[in-house]
Amino acid sequence: DIQLTQSPSFLSASVGDRVTITCRASQGISNYLAWYQQKPGKAPKLLIYSASTLQSGVPSRFSGSGSGTEFTLTITSLQPEDFATYYCQQLNTYPLTFGGGTRVDIK
Amino acid sequence: QVQLVQSGGEVKKPGASVKVSCKASGYAFSSYGISWVRQAPGQGLEWMGWIYAYNGNTNYARKFQGRVTMTTDTSTSTAYMELRSLRSDDTAVYYCAKKNRGVIPPENWGQGTLVTVSS
């Protein structure tokens, strides 16, 4: 199975900060990577797919990049509603797998 | 708009089975699939598998093969996920999601169903 390692697992940031989360795959997955945001008690929300394509309705402060084994999710100017847990998911190979998550908390 | 409404929470004893339903609306149910993902308390997301509504083809994660069965009823636009031989570590919130064609991940999810396995 393809392992996805997210870093950091936790980060503390302030409103207005630029935040970068990394997702590393144990083997190449081309650009078949998605990013989700999840808030407590809620289902995951799709933010980005195909590594860099912004899902409709998602604010442009979210962006994704990468290919192969290394990917990043960047949030420019963090907003209060962005404090949540973020997951990456690879869709290249079955079983589909998720990263362990990155919790973004208020500093 | 696309909606996926799941059945209510369940409490089961170890060794029992659970069947979670996911009723879809707002799109052509038979033209897509349904994925199932679970999340243990305080833990990350785990993909369980998917089923295509139009032909019943399934793809289960190896971890669940032999214990899980995913089905659909196109007459009621409802998908089902049955998990057997429940253990305490199956305690989790189970989510269904509309599976898009190709490698586009799901943007429509159910609200989740908490399954608690406890003696």
Coordinates of N, CA and C in Angstrom, one line a residue:
Chain A
D1 N 0.8 -1.2 0.0 CA 0.0 0.0 0.0 C 0.9 1.2 0.0
I2 N 0.4 2.3 -0.6 CA 1.1 3.5 -0.7 C 0.9 4.3 0.6
Q3 N 2.0 4.7 1.3 CA 1.9 5.4 2.5 C 2.1 6.9 2.2
L4 N 1.2 7.7 2.9 CA 1.3 9.1 2.7 C 1.7 9.7 4.1
T5 N 2.8 10.5 4.1 CA 3.2 11.1 5.4 C 3.1 12.6 5.3
Q6 N 2.2 13.1 6.2 CA 2.0 14.5 6.3 C 2.9 15.1 7.3
S7 N 3.3 16.3 7.0 CA 4.1 17.1 8.0 C 3.7 18.6 7.9
P8 N 3.7 19.3 9.0 CA 3.7 18.7 10.4 C 2.4 18.0 10.7
S9 N 2.3 17.3 11.8 CA 1.1 16.7 12.2 C 0.2 17.7 13.0
F10 N 0.9 18.8 13.5 CA 0.2 19.8 14.2 C 0.9 21.1 13.9
L11 N 0.1 22.2 13.8 CA 0.8 23.5 13.7 C -0.2 24.5 14.3
S12 N 0.5 25.5 14.9 CA -0.2 26.6 15.5 C 0.1 27.9 14.7
A13 N -1.0 28.6 14.3 CA -0.8 29.7 13.4 C -1.8 30.8 13.8
S14 N -1.5 32.0 13.3 CA -2.3 33.2 13.6 C -3.1 33.5 12.3
V15 N -4.2 34.2 12.5 CA -5.0 34.7 11.4 C -4.1 35.6 10.6
G16 N -4.1 35.4 9.3 CA -3.3 36.2 8.4 C -2.0 35.5 8.0
D17 N -1.6 34.4 8.7 CA -0.4 33.7 8.4 C -0.5 32.9 7.1
R18 N 0.7 32.7 6.5 CA 0.8 31.8 5.4 C 1.2 30.4 6.0
V19 N 0.4 29.4 5.6 CA 0.6 28.0 6.1 C 0.9 27.1 5.0
T20 N 1.9 26.2 5.2 CA 2.2 25.2 4.2 C 2.2 23.8 4.8
I21 N 1.5 22.9 4.2 CA 1.5 21.5 4.7 C 2.0 20.6 3.6
T22 N 2.9 19.6 4.0 CA 3.5 18.8 3.0 C 2.9 17.3 3.1
C23 N 2.8 16.7 2.0 CA 2.4 15.3 1.9 C 3.4 14.5 1.1
R24 N 4.0 13.5 1.6 CA 5.0 12.7 0.9 C 4.5 11.3 0.7
A25 N 4.6 10.9 -0.5 CA 4.1 9.5 -0.9 C 5.3 8.5 -0.9
S26 N 5.0 7.3 -0.5 CA 6.1 6.3 -0.4 C 6.5 5.8 -1.8
Q27 N 5.7 6.1 -2.8 CA 6.1 5.9 -4.2 C 5.4 6.9 -5.1
G28 N 5.8 7.0 -6.3 CA 5.2 8.0 -7.2 C 3.8 7.8 -7.5
I29 N 3.0 8.9 -7.4 CA 1.6 8.8 -7.6 C 1.2 9.8 -8.7
S30 N 2.1 10.2 -9.6 CA 1.8 11.2 -10.6 C 1.2 12.5 -9.9
N31 N 0.1 12.9 -10.4 CA -0.6 14.1 -9.7 C -1.9 13.7 -9.1
Y32 N -2.1 12.4 -8.8 CA -3.4 11.9 -8.3 C -3.5 12.1 -6.8
L33 N -3.5 13.3 -6.4 CA -3.6 13.6 -5.0 C -4.6 14.7 -4.7
A34 N -5.4 14.5 -3.6 CA -6.4 15.4 -3.2 C -6.1 15.9 -1.8
W35 N -6.7 17.0 -1.5 CA -6.6 17.6 -0.2 C -8.0 17.8 0.3
Y36 N -8.2 17.5 1.6 CA -9.5 17.7 2.3 C -9.3 18.5 3.5
Q37 N -10.4 19.2 3.9 CA -10.4 19.9 5.2 C -11.5 19.3 6.0
Q38 N -11.3 19.0 7.3 CA -12.3 18.5 8.1 C -12.4 19.2 9.4
K39 N -13.6 19.6 9.8 CA -13.9 20.2 11.1 C -14.5 19.2 12.0
P40 N -14.4 19.4 13.3 CA -14.9 18.4 14.3 C -16.4 18.1 14.0
G41 N -16.7 16.8 14.0 CA -18.1 16.3 13.8 C -18.6 16.5 12.4
K42 N -17.8 16.9 11.5 CA -18.3 17.1 10.1 C -17.5 16.1 9.1
A43 N -18.2 15.9 8.0 CA -17.5 15.1 6.9 C -16.4 15.9 6.3
P44 N -15.4 15.3 5.7 CA -14.4 16.0 5.0 C -14.9 16.8 3.9
K45 N -14.3 17.9 3.6 CA -14.6 18.8 2.5 C -13.5 18.8 1.5
L46 N -13.8 18.5 0.2 CA -12.8 18.5 -0.8 C -12.3 19.9 -1.1
L47 N -11.0 20.1 -1.1 CA -10.4 21.4 -1.4 C -9.8 21.4 -2.8
I48 N -8.9 20.4 -3.0 CA -8.1 20.4 -4.2 C -8.0 19.0 -4.7
Y49 N -8.0 18.8 -6.0 CA -7.8 17.5 -6.6 C -6.8 17.6 -7.7
S50 N -6.3 16.4 -8.2 CA -5.3 16.4 -9.2 C -4.1 17.3 -8.8
A51 N -3.8 17.3 -7.5 CA -2.7 18.0 -6.9 C -2.8 19.5 -6.9
S52 N -3.4 20.1 -7.9 CA -3.4 21.6 -7.9 C -4.7 22.2 -8.4
T53 N -5.7 21.4 -8.7 CA -7.0 21.9 -9.2 C -7.9 22.3 -8.0
L54 N -8.3 23.5 -8.0 CA -9.1 24.0 -6.9 C -10.6 23.6 -7.1
Q55 N -11.2 22.9 -6.1 CA -12.6 22.5 -6.2 C -13.4 23.8 -6.3
S56 N -14.5 23.7 -7.1 CA -15.4 24.8 -7.2 C -15.9 25.3 -5.8
G57 N -15.9 26.6 -5.7 CA -16.4 27.2 -4.4 C -15.4 27.3 -3.3
V58 N -14.2 26.7 -3.5 CA -13.2 26.8 -2.5 C -12.4 28.1 -2.7
P59 N -12.2 28.9 -1.6 CA -11.5 30.2 -1.7 C -10.1 30.1 -2.4
S60 N -9.7 31.1 -3.1 CA -8.5 31.0 -3.8 C -7.2 31.1 -2.9
R61 N -7.4 31.4 -1.6 CA -6.3 31.4 -0.7 C -5.7 30.0 -0.5
F62 N -6.5 29.0 -1.0 CA -6.0 27.6 -0.9 C -5.3 27.3 -2.3
S63 N -4.2 26.6 -2.2 CA -3.5 26.2 -3.5 C -2.8 24.9 -3.2
G64 N -2.6 24.1 -4.2 CA -1.8 22.9 -4.1 C -0.8 22.8 -5.2
S65 N 0.3 22.1 -4.9 CA 1.3 21.9 -5.9 C 2.0 20.5 -5.7
G66 N 2.8 20.1 -6.7 CA 3.5 18.9 -6.5 C 3.2 17.8 -7.5
S67 N 4.1 16.9 -7.6 CA 3.9 15.7 -8.5 C 4.9 14.6 -8.1
G68 N 4.5 13.4 -8.4 CA 5.4 12.3 -8.1 C 5.2 11.9 -6.6
T69 N 6.1 12.3 -5.7 CA 6.1 11.9 -4.3 C 6.0 13.0 -3.3
E70 N 6.1 14.3 -3.8 CA 6.0 15.4 -2.8 C 5.0 16.4 -3.2
F71 N 4.2 16.8 -2.3 CA 3.0 17.7 -2.6 C 2.9 18.7 -1.4
T72 N 2.4 19.8 -1.7 CA 2.1 20.8 -0.7 C 0.7 21.4 -0.9
L73 N 0.2 21.7 0.3 CA -1.0 22.5 0.4 C -0.6 23.9 1.0
T74 N -1.0 24.9 0.4 CA -0.7 26.2 1.0 C -1.9 27.0 1.2
I75 N -2.0 27.7 2.3 CA -3.1 28.6 2.6 C -2.4 29.9 2.9
T76 N -2.7 30.9 2.0 CA -2.2 32.2 2.1 C -3.2 33.0 3.0
S77 N -2.7 33.7 3.9 CA -3.6 34.6 4.8 C -4.7 33.7 5.4
L78 N -4.3 33.0 6.4 CA -5.2 32.1 7.2 C -6.4 32.8 7.7
Q79 N -7.5 32.3 7.6 CA -8.8 32.9 8.1 C -9.3 32.1 9.3
P80 N -10.1 32.7 10.1 CA -10.6 32.0 11.3 C -11.3 30.7 10.9
E81 N -12.0 30.6 9.8 CA -12.7 29.4 9.4 C -11.8 28.3 8.9
D82 N -10.5 28.6 8.8 CA -9.6 27.6 8.2 C -9.0 26.8 9.3
F83 N -9.3 27.1 10.6 CA -8.7 26.2 11.7 C -9.5 24.9 11.7
A84 N -8.7 23.8 11.3 CA -9.3 22.5 11.0 C -8.2 21.5 10.9
T85 N -8.6 20.3 10.5 CA -7.6 19.3 10.2 C -7.6 19.0 8.7
Y86 N -6.4 18.9 8.1 CA -6.3 18.7 6.7 C -5.7 17.4 6.4
Y87 N -6.2 16.7 5.4 CA -5.8 15.4 5.0 C -5.5 15.4 3.5
C88 N -4.4 14.6 3.1 CA -4.2 14.4 1.7 C -4.6 12.9 1.5
Q89 N -5.0 12.6 0.2 CA -5.4 11.3 -0.2 C -4.8 11.0 -1.6
Q90 N -4.3 9.8 -1.8 CA -3.8 9.5 -3.1 C -4.8 8.6 -3.8
L91 N -5.0 8.9 -5.1 CA -6.0 8.2 -5.9 C -5.3 7.5 -7.1
N92 N -4.0 7.2 -6.9 CA -3.3 6.6 -8.0 C -3.4 5.0 -8.0
T93 N -3.4 4.5 -6.8 CA -3.3 3.0 -6.6 C -4.2 2.6 -5.5
Y94 N -4.9 1.4 -5.8 CA -5.7 0.8 -4.7 C -4.9 0.0 -3.8
P95 N -5.2 0.0 -2.5 CA -6.2 0.8 -1.8 C -5.9 2.3 -1.8
L96 N -6.9 3.1 -2.0 CA -6.7 4.5 -1.8 C -6.3 4.8 -0.3
T97 N -5.4 5.7 -0.1 CA -4.9 5.9 1.2 C -4.9 7.4 1.5
F98 N -5.0 7.7 2.8 CA -5.0 9.0 3.3 C -3.7 9.3 4.1
G99 N -3.3 10.5 4.2 CA -2.3 10.9 5.1 C -2.8 10.9 6.5
G100 N -1.9 11.1 7.5 CA -2.4 11.0 8.9 C -3.0 12.3 9.4
G101 N -3.0 13.3 8.6 CA -3.7 14.6 9.0 C -2.8 15.6 9.6
T102 N -3.1 16.9 9.4 CA -2.4 18.0 10.0 C -3.5 18.9 10.6
R103 N -3.3 19.0 11.9 CA -4.3 19.9 12.7 C -3.7 21.3 12.7
V104 N -4.5 22.2 12.3 CA -4.1 23.6 12.3 C -4.9 24.3 13.4
D105 N -4.2 24.8 14.4 CA -4.8 25.4 15.6 C -4.5 26.9 15.6
I106 N -5.3 27.6 16.4 CA -5.1 29.0 16.6 C -3.9 29.3 17.6
K107 N -3.0 30.1 17.2 CA -1.9 30.5 18.1 C -2.4 31.5 19.2
Chain B
Q1 N -29.9 19.8 -5.4 CA -28.5 19.6 -5.0 C -28.2 18.2 -4.6
V2 N -27.0 17.8 -4.7 CA -26.7 16.4 -4.3 C -26.8 16.3 -2.8
Q3 N -27.5 15.2 -2.3 CA -27.5 15.0 -0.9 C -27.3 13.5 -0.6
L4 N -26.6 13.2 0.4 CA -26.4 11.8 0.9 C -26.8 11.8 2.3
V5 N -27.9 11.0 2.7 CA -28.4 11.0 4.0 C -28.2 9.5 4.6
Q6 N -27.4 9.4 5.6 CA -27.1 8.1 6.2 C -28.0 7.8 7.3
S7 N -28.0 6.5 7.6 CA -28.9 6.0 8.7 C -28.2 6.4 10.1
G8 N -29.0 6.2 11.1 CA -28.6 6.6 12.4 C -27.5 5.7 13.1
G9 N -27.0 6.2 14.2 CA -26.0 5.5 14.9 C -26.4 4.1 15.4
E10 N -25.5 3.3 15.6 CA -25.7 1.9 16.0 C -24.8 1.5 17.1
V11 N -25.3 0.7 18.0 CA -24.4 0.0 19.0 C -24.5 -1.5 18.8
K12 N -23.4 -2.1 18.7 CA -23.3 -3.5 18.4 C -22.4 -4.2 19.4
K13 N -22.6 -5.5 19.6 CA -21.7 -6.3 20.4 C -20.6 -6.9 19.5
P14 N -19.5 -7.2 20.0 CA -18.4 -7.9 19.3 C -19.0 -9.1 18.6
G15 N -18.6 -9.3 17.4 CA -19.0 -10.5 16.6 C -20.3 -10.3 15.8
A16 N -21.0 -9.2 16.1 CA -22.3 -8.9 15.4 C -21.9 -8.3 14.0
S17 N -23.0 -8.0 13.3 CA -22.9 -7.3 12.0 C -23.6 -6.0 12.1
V18 N -23.3 -5.1 11.2 CA -24.0 -3.8 11.1 C -24.2 -3.5 9.6
K19 N -25.3 -2.8 9.3 CA -25.6 -2.5 7.9 C -25.9 -1.0 8.0
V20 N -25.1 -0.2 7.3 CA -25.3 1.3 7.3 C -25.9 1.6 5.9
S21 N -26.9 2.5 5.9 CA -27.5 2.9 4.6 C -27.1 4.3 4.3
C22 N -27.2 4.6 3.0 CA -26.8 5.9 2.5 C -27.8 6.3 1.3
K23 N -28.8 7.1 1.6 CA -29.8 7.5 0.6 C -29.4 8.7 -0.2
A24 N -29.3 8.5 -1.5 CA -28.8 9.6 -2.4 C -30.0 10.3 -3.1
S25 N -29.8 11.6 -3.3 CA -30.8 12.4 -4.1 C -30.0 13.5 -4.8
G26 N -30.7 14.1 -5.8 CA -30.2 15.2 -6.5 C -29.3 14.9 -7.7
Y27 N -29.1 13.6 -8.0 CA -28.3 13.2 -9.2 C -28.7 11.9 -9.7
A28 N -28.2 11.5 -10.8 CA -28.6 10.2 -11.4 C -27.8 9.1 -10.7
F29 N -28.4 8.5 -9.6 CA -27.7 7.5 -8.8 C -27.1 6.4 -9.5
S30 N -27.8 5.9 -10.5 CA -27.3 4.7 -11.3 C -26.1 5.0 -12.1
S31 N -25.7 6.3 -12.3 CA -24.6 6.6 -13.2 C -23.3 6.8 -12.5
Y32 N -23.4 6.7 -11.2 CA -22.2 6.9 -10.4 C -22.0 5.8 -9.4
G33 N -20.9 5.9 -8.6 CA -20.7 4.9 -7.5 C -20.8 5.6 -6.1
I34 N -20.6 4.8 -5.1 CA -20.6 5.2 -3.8 C -19.3 4.7 -3.1
S35 N -18.6 5.6 -2.5 CA -17.4 5.2 -1.7 C -17.7 5.1 -0.2
W36 N -17.0 4.3 0.5 CA -17.2 4.3 2.0 C -15.8 4.5 2.6
V37 N -15.8 5.4 3.6 CA -14.6 5.8 4.3 C -15.0 5.8 5.8
R38 N -14.1 5.4 6.7 CA -14.4 5.4 8.1 C -13.4 6.2 8.9
Q39 N -13.7 6.6 10.1 CA -12.8 7.3 10.9 C -13.0 6.9 12.4
A40 N -12.1 6.3 13.0 CA -12.1 5.9 14.4 C -12.0 7.2 15.2
P41 N -12.5 7.1 16.4 CA -12.5 8.3 17.3 C -11.1 8.9 17.4
G42 N -11.0 10.2 17.1 CA -9.7 10.9 17.2 C -8.7 10.5 16.2
Q43 N -9.0 9.7 15.3 CA -8.1 9.2 14.3 C -8.3 9.7 12.9
G44 N -7.5 9.3 12.0 CA -7.6 9.7 10.6 C -8.6 9.0 9.8
L45 N -8.6 9.3 8.5 CA -9.6 8.7 7.5 C -9.1 7.4 7.0
E46 N -10.0 6.4 6.7 CA -9.6 5.1 6.2 C -10.6 4.7 5.1
W47 N -10.0 4.6 3.9 CA -10.9 4.2 2.7 C -11.2 2.7 2.8
M48 N -12.5 2.4 2.7 CA -12.9 1.0 2.8 C -13.2 0.3 1.4
G49 N -13.7 1.1 0.5 CA -14.0 0.6 -0.8 C -15.0 1.4 -1.5
W50 N -15.5 0.9 -2.7 CA -16.5 1.5 -3.4 C -17.4 0.5 -4.2
I51 N -18.5 1.0 -4.6 CA -19.4 0.2 -5.5 C -20.0 1.1 -6.5
Y52 N -20.0 0.5 -7.8 CA -20.6 1.2 -8.9 C -22.1 0.9 -8.9
A53 N -23.0 1.9 -8.8 CA -24.4 1.6 -8.7 C -24.9 0.9 -10.0
Y54 N -24.4 1.3 -11.2 CA -25.0 0.8 -12.4 C -24.7 -0.7 -12.7
N55 N -23.6 -1.2 -12.1 CA -23.4 -2.6 -12.4 C -23.0 -3.5 -11.2
G56 N -23.0 -2.8 -10.0 CA -22.7 -3.5 -8.8 C -21.2 -3.9 -8.6
N57 N -20.3 -3.5 -9.5 CA -18.9 -3.8 -9.4 C -18.4 -3.1 -8.1
T58 N -17.6 -3.9 -7.4 CA -17.0 -3.4 -6.1 C -15.5 -3.4 -6.1
N59 N -14.9 -2.6 -5.3 CA -13.5 -2.7 -5.0 C -13.3 -2.4 -3.5
Y60 N -12.9 -3.5 -2.8 CA -12.8 -3.4 -1.4 C -11.3 -3.3 -1.0
A61 N -11.0 -2.5 0.0 CA -9.7 -2.5 0.6 C -9.4 -3.9 1.1
R62 N -8.2 -4.4 0.9 CA -7.8 -5.7 1.2 C -8.1 -6.0 2.7
K63 N -7.9 -5.0 3.5 CA -8.1 -5.1 5.0 C -9.5 -5.6 5.3
F64 N -10.5 -5.2 4.5 CA -11.9 -5.5 4.8 C -12.5 -6.7 4.0
Q65 N -11.7 -7.1 3.0 CA -12.2 -8.2 2.2 C -12.6 -9.4 3.0
G66 N -13.8 -10.0 2.8 CA -14.3 -11.1 3.5 C -15.2 -10.7 4.7
R67 N -15.1 -9.4 5.1 CA -15.9 -8.9 6.2 C -16.9 -7.9 5.8
V68 N -16.7 -7.3 4.6 CA -17.5 -6.2 4.2 C -18.3 -6.6 2.9
T69 N -19.5 -6.1 2.8 CA -20.3 -6.2 1.6 C -21.0 -4.9 1.3
M70 N -20.7 -4.3 0.1 CA -21.4 -3.1 -0.3 C -22.4 -3.4 -1.4
T71 N -23.5 -2.9 -1.3 CA -24.6 -3.1 -2.2 C -25.3 -1.8 -2.5
T72 N -26.1 -1.8 -3.6 CA -27.0 -0.7 -3.9 C -28.3 -1.2 -4.3
D73 N -29.3 -0.3 -4.1 CA -30.7 -0.5 -4.5 C -31.0 0.7 -5.4
T74 N -31.0 0.5 -6.7 CA -31.2 1.6 -7.6 C -32.7 2.1 -7.6
S75 N -33.6 1.2 -7.2 CA -35.0 1.6 -7.1 C -35.2 2.7 -6.1
T76 N -34.4 2.7 -5.0 CA -34.6 3.7 -4.0 C -33.3 4.6 -3.8
S77 N -32.4 4.5 -4.8 CA -31.2 5.3 -4.8 C -30.5 5.2 -3.4
T78 N -30.4 4.0 -2.9 CA -29.7 3.8 -1.6 C -28.6 2.8 -1.7
A79 N -27.5 3.2 -1.1 CA -26.4 2.3 -1.0 C -26.3 1.7 0.5
Y80 N -25.7 0.5 0.6 CA -25.6 -0.1 1.9 C -24.1 -0.6 2.0
M81 N -23.7 -0.6 3.3 CA -22.4 -1.1 3.6 C -22.6 -2.0 4.9
E82 N -22.4 -3.3 4.7 CA -22.5 -4.2 5.8 C -21.1 -4.7 6.2
L83 N -20.8 -4.6 7.5 CA -19.6 -5.0 8.1 C -19.9 -6.1 9.1
R84 N -19.2 -7.3 9.0 CA -19.5 -8.4 9.8 C -18.4 -8.7 10.8
S85 N -18.7 -9.6 11.7 CA -17.6 -10.0 12.7 C -17.0 -8.7 13.4
L86 N -17.9 -7.9 13.9 CA -17.4 -6.6 14.4 C -16.5 -6.8 15.6
R87 N -15.5 -5.9 15.7 CA -14.5 -5.9 16.8 C -14.6 -4.5 17.4
S88 N -14.0 -4.3 18.6 CA -14.0 -3.0 19.2 C -13.3 -2.0 18.4
D89 N -12.3 -2.4 17.6 CA -11.6 -1.4 16.8 C -12.3 -1.0 15.5
D90 N -13.5 -1.6 15.3 CA -14.4 -1.1 14.2 C -15.3 0.0 14.7
T91 N -15.2 0.4 15.9 CA -15.9 1.6 16.4 C -15.4 2.8 15.6
A92 N -16.3 3.5 14.9 CA -15.9 4.6 14.1 C -17.1 5.3 13.5
V93 N -16.9 6.4 12.9 CA -17.9 7.1 12.1 C -17.7 6.6 10.7
Y94 N -18.7 6.1 10.1 CA -18.7 5.6 8.7 C -19.3 6.6 7.8
Y95 N -18.6 7.0 6.7 CA -19.1 8.0 5.8 C -19.3 7.3 4.4
C96 N -20.4 7.7 3.7 CA -20.5 7.4 2.3 C -20.2 8.7 1.5
A97 N -19.8 8.5 0.3 CA -19.5 9.7 -0.5 C -19.8 9.3 -2.0
K98 N -20.3 10.2 -2.8 CA -20.6 10.0 -4.2 C -19.3 9.9 -4.9
K99 N -19.1 8.7 -5.6 CA -17.8 8.5 -6.3 C -18.0 9.0 -7.7
N100 N -17.1 9.9 -8.0 CA -17.1 10.5 -9.4 C -16.4 9.5 -10.3
R101 N -16.5 9.8 -11.6 CA -15.9 8.9 -12.6 C -14.4 9.2 -12.6
G102 N -13.6 8.3 -13.0 CA -12.2 8.5 -13.1 C -11.5 8.7 -11.7
V103 N -10.6 9.6 -11.7 CA -9.8 9.8 -10.5 C -10.2 11.1 -9.8
I104 N -11.3 11.6 -10.1 CA -11.8 12.8 -9.4 C -12.4 12.4 -8.0
P105 N -11.8 12.9 -6.9 CA -12.3 12.4 -5.6 C -13.7 13.0 -5.3
P106 N -14.4 12.4 -4.3 CA -15.7 12.8 -4.0 C -15.8 14.2 -3.4
E107 N -16.8 15.0 -3.8 CA -17.0 16.2 -3.1 C -18.3 16.2 -2.3
N108 N -19.1 15.2 -2.5 CA -20.4 15.1 -1.8 C -20.3 13.9 -0.8
W109 N -20.5 14.2 0.4 CA -20.4 13.2 1.5 C -21.7 13.1 2.3
G110 N -22.0 12.0 2.9 CA -23.0 11.8 3.9 C -22.6 12.5 5.2
Q111 N -23.5 12.5 6.1 CA -23.2 13.2 7.4 C -22.4 12.3 8.4
G112 N -22.3 11.0 8.0 CA -21.6 10.0 8.9 C -22.5 9.3 9.8
T113 N -22.2 8.1 10.1 CA -22.9 7.2 11.0 C -22.0 6.6 12.0
L114 N -22.2 6.9 13.3 CA -21.3 6.3 14.3 C -21.8 4.9 14.7
V115 N -20.8 4.0 14.5 CA -21.0 2.6 14.9 C -20.1 2.3 16.1
T116 N -20.8 2.0 17.2 CA -20.0 1.7 18.4 C -20.1 0.2 18.7
V117 N -18.9 -0.4 18.8 CA -18.9 -1.9 19.1 C -18.4 -2.0 20.6
S118 N -19.3 -2.6 21.4 CA -18.9 -2.7 22.8 C -19.7 -3.8 23.4
S119 N -19.1 -4.5 24.3 CA -19.7 -5.6 25.0 C -20.5 -5.1 26.2

